């Protein structure tokens, strides 16, 4: 897996070709402009839509290319093709099927941005998972609630956060639905 940025977007498909028959799986995550990533640029919505369209097409004939980004479902939906589970099975999987735990015990809904939902030194993982904070992350952004593909999309909260958007209200800046 690689982290997709404006600087490497043109290298992804050639790299996937080099990895054909050399890897079990290849995919990408969009850059979350947090920490050192704040120094890097992300592609524009149009650049990303065009890239994703080409990626989905190339993945049909390259068996190592895997689908991971939730917004891939927009392309599949528009083509009338079967949708997939998004990032980790539930669209944005923040606080669904994983949490990030830091050495100080802090639990975060996502590993890619500050998303505090509890502390394992003070709560069980079950309590953290069932907390109001975790439920809020699982609910995703209000902007996507009426979207027909929300259960398998919802954008990427980390990308929204890195762009300075309210992750509980705004829509993914790359969404082209």
Coordinates of C-alpha atoms in Angstrom, one line a residue:
X1 CA 0.0 0.0 0.0
X2 CA 1.2 3.5 -0.7
X3 CA 0.0 6.9 0.4
X4 CA -1.4 8.8 -2.6
X5 CA -0.4 12.4 -3.0
X6 CA -0.3 14.9 -5.8
X7 CA 3.4 14.2 -6.2
X8 CA 3.0 10.5 -6.8
X9 CA -0.4 10.1 -8.4
X10 CA 1.2 9.6 -11.9
X11 CA 3.4 6.8 -10.5
X12 CA 0.7 4.5 -9.1
X13 CA -0.5 2.8 -12.3
X14 CA 3.1 2.2 -13.6
X15 CA 4.0 0.8 -10.2
X16 CA 1.0 -1.5 -10.2
X17 CA 2.2 -2.8 -13.6
X18 CA 5.7 -3.5 -12.1
X19 CA 4.1 -5.4 -9.3
X20 CA 2.0 -7.6 -11.6
X21 CA 2.8 -11.2 -10.7
X22 CA 5.3 -9.9 -8.0
X23 CA 2.9 -9.1 -5.1
X24 CA -0.2 -10.5 -3.6
X25 CA -2.0 -7.2 -3.3
X26 CA -1.4 -3.5 -4.1
X27 CA -3.5 -0.6 -3.1
X28 CA -3.3 3.0 -1.8
X29 CA -4.6 5.3 0.9
X30 CA -5.2 9.0 0.2
X31 CA -2.9 11.3 2.0
X32 CA -4.2 12.7 5.3
X33 CA -2.5 16.1 5.6
X34 CA -1.7 15.6 9.3
X35 CA 1.7 15.8 11.0
X36 CA 4.5 15.6 8.4
X37 CA 1.8 14.9 5.8
X38 CA 0.7 18.5 6.1
X39 CA 3.7 19.5 4.0
X40 CA 2.5 17.5 1.1
X41 CA -0.3 18.2 -1.4
X42 CA -3.3 16.2 -2.4
X43 CA -4.7 16.0 -5.9
X44 CA -7.7 18.1 -6.9
X45 CA -11.1 16.5 -7.0
X46 CA -11.0 16.2 -10.8
X47 CA -7.5 14.8 -10.8
X48 CA -8.5 12.2 -8.2
X49 CA -11.7 11.3 -10.1
X50 CA -9.8 10.8 -13.3
X51 CA -7.1 8.8 -11.5
X52 CA -9.6 6.6 -9.7
X53 CA -11.5 5.9 -13.0
X54 CA -8.2 4.8 -14.5
X55 CA -7.3 2.7 -11.4
X56 CA -10.6 0.9 -11.4
X57 CA -10.2 0.1 -15.1
X58 CA -6.6 -1.1 -14.7
X59 CA -7.6 -3.3 -11.7
X60 CA -9.9 -5.3 -14.0
X61 CA -6.9 -6.8 -15.7
X62 CA -4.2 -6.6 -13.1
X63 CA -4.8 -9.1 -10.4
X64 CA -2.6 -7.5 -7.8
X65 CA -4.6 -4.2 -7.8
X66 CA -7.0 -4.1 -4.9
X67 CA -9.9 -1.7 -4.2
X68 CA -9.7 0.1 -0.9
X69 CA -10.8 3.7 -1.2
X70 CA -14.4 4.3 -0.4
X71 CA -14.9 6.7 -3.3
X72 CA -14.2 3.8 -5.7
X73 CA -17.8 2.9 -5.1
X74 CA -19.0 6.1 -6.8
X75 CA -17.4 4.9 -10.0
X76 CA -18.8 1.4 -9.6
X77 CA -22.3 2.8 -8.7
X78 CA -22.3 5.1 -11.8
X79 CA -21.4 2.1 -14.0
X80 CA -24.0 -0.1 -12.4
X81 CA -21.4 -2.5 -11.2
X82 CA -21.3 -4.3 -7.8
X83 CA -20.1 -2.2 -4.9
X84 CA -17.5 -3.3 -2.4
X85 CA -17.2 -2.6 1.4
X86 CA -15.0 0.4 1.2
X87 CA -11.9 1.1 3.3
X88 CA -12.5 -1.8 5.6
X89 CA -15.9 -3.2 5.0
X90 CA -18.2 -0.3 6.2
X91 CA -17.2 2.6 4.1
X92 CA -15.0 4.7 6.4
X93 CA -14.1 2.2 9.1
X94 CA -13.2 4.7 11.8
X95 CA -14.2 2.9 15.1
X96 CA -15.9 0.1 13.2
X97 CA -13.5 -2.8 12.8
X98 CA -10.3 -1.2 14.2
X99 CA -9.1 1.4 16.6
X100 CA -5.6 2.9 17.1
X101 CA -4.1 2.6 20.6
X102 CA -1.2 4.8 21.5
X103 CA 1.5 3.9 24.1
X104 CA -0.2 6.2 26.7
X105 CA -3.4 4.1 26.3
X106 CA -5.3 6.7 24.2
X107 CA -7.7 5.0 21.8
X108 CA -8.5 6.8 18.5
X109 CA -11.2 6.0 15.9
X110 CA -8.6 6.2 13.1
X111 CA -4.8 5.9 13.0
X112 CA -4.5 8.8 10.5
X113 CA -5.8 11.7 12.5
X114 CA -6.5 12.7 16.1
X115 CA -9.8 11.0 16.9
X116 CA -9.9 10.3 20.6
X117 CA -12.6 7.9 21.8
X118 CA -11.2 6.7 25.1
X119 CA -8.3 5.3 27.0
X120 CA -7.6 1.6 27.5
X121 CA -5.9 2.2 30.9
X122 CA -9.3 3.5 32.2
X123 CA -11.9 1.6 30.1
X124 CA -12.2 -1.8 28.4
X125 CA -12.0 -1.9 24.6
X126 CA -15.7 -2.9 24.7
X127 CA -16.6 0.2 26.7
X128 CA -14.6 2.3 24.3
X129 CA -16.2 0.7 21.2
X130 CA -19.7 1.2 22.7
X131 CA -19.0 4.8 23.8
X132 CA -20.9 7.8 22.4
X133 CA -17.6 9.1 21.0
X134 CA -17.0 5.9 18.9
X135 CA -20.6 5.9 17.8
X136 CA -20.2 9.4 16.5
X137 CA -17.3 8.4 14.3
X138 CA -19.2 5.4 13.1
X139 CA -22.1 7.6 12.1
X140 CA -19.7 9.6 9.8
X141 CA -20.5 12.9 8.4
X142 CA -23.9 14.4 8.1
X143 CA -23.2 15.4 4.5
X144 CA -23.3 11.8 3.4
X145 CA -26.3 10.5 5.4
X146 CA -28.8 10.7 2.5
X147 CA -26.4 9.3 -0.1
X148 CA -27.5 6.0 -1.6
X149 CA -24.0 4.5 -1.3
X150 CA -23.3 5.8 2.3
X151 CA -23.1 2.2 3.8
X152 CA -20.0 1.5 1.6
X153 CA -18.6 5.0 1.3
X154 CA -19.0 8.0 3.6
X155 CA -15.7 9.5 2.3
X156 CA -12.6 9.6 4.4
X157 CA -12.8 11.4 7.7
X158 CA -8.9 11.7 7.8
X159 CA -8.8 13.4 4.5
X160 CA -11.6 15.8 5.6
X161 CA -9.7 16.5 8.8
X162 CA -6.4 17.2 7.0
X163 CA -8.2 19.7 4.8
X164 CA -9.6 21.5 7.8
X165 CA -13.2 20.4 7.3
X166 CA -15.7 19.6 10.1
X167 CA -15.6 15.8 9.8
X168 CA -19.1 15.4 11.3
X169 CA -20.7 17.9 8.9
X170 CA -18.7 18.3 5.7
X171 CA -18.3 16.0 2.8
X172 CA -15.1 14.5 1.5
X173 CA -13.3 17.1 -0.6
X174 CA -12.7 14.4 -3.3
X175 CA -16.3 13.3 -3.5
X176 CA -17.7 13.6 -7.0
X177 CA -21.1 12.0 -6.4

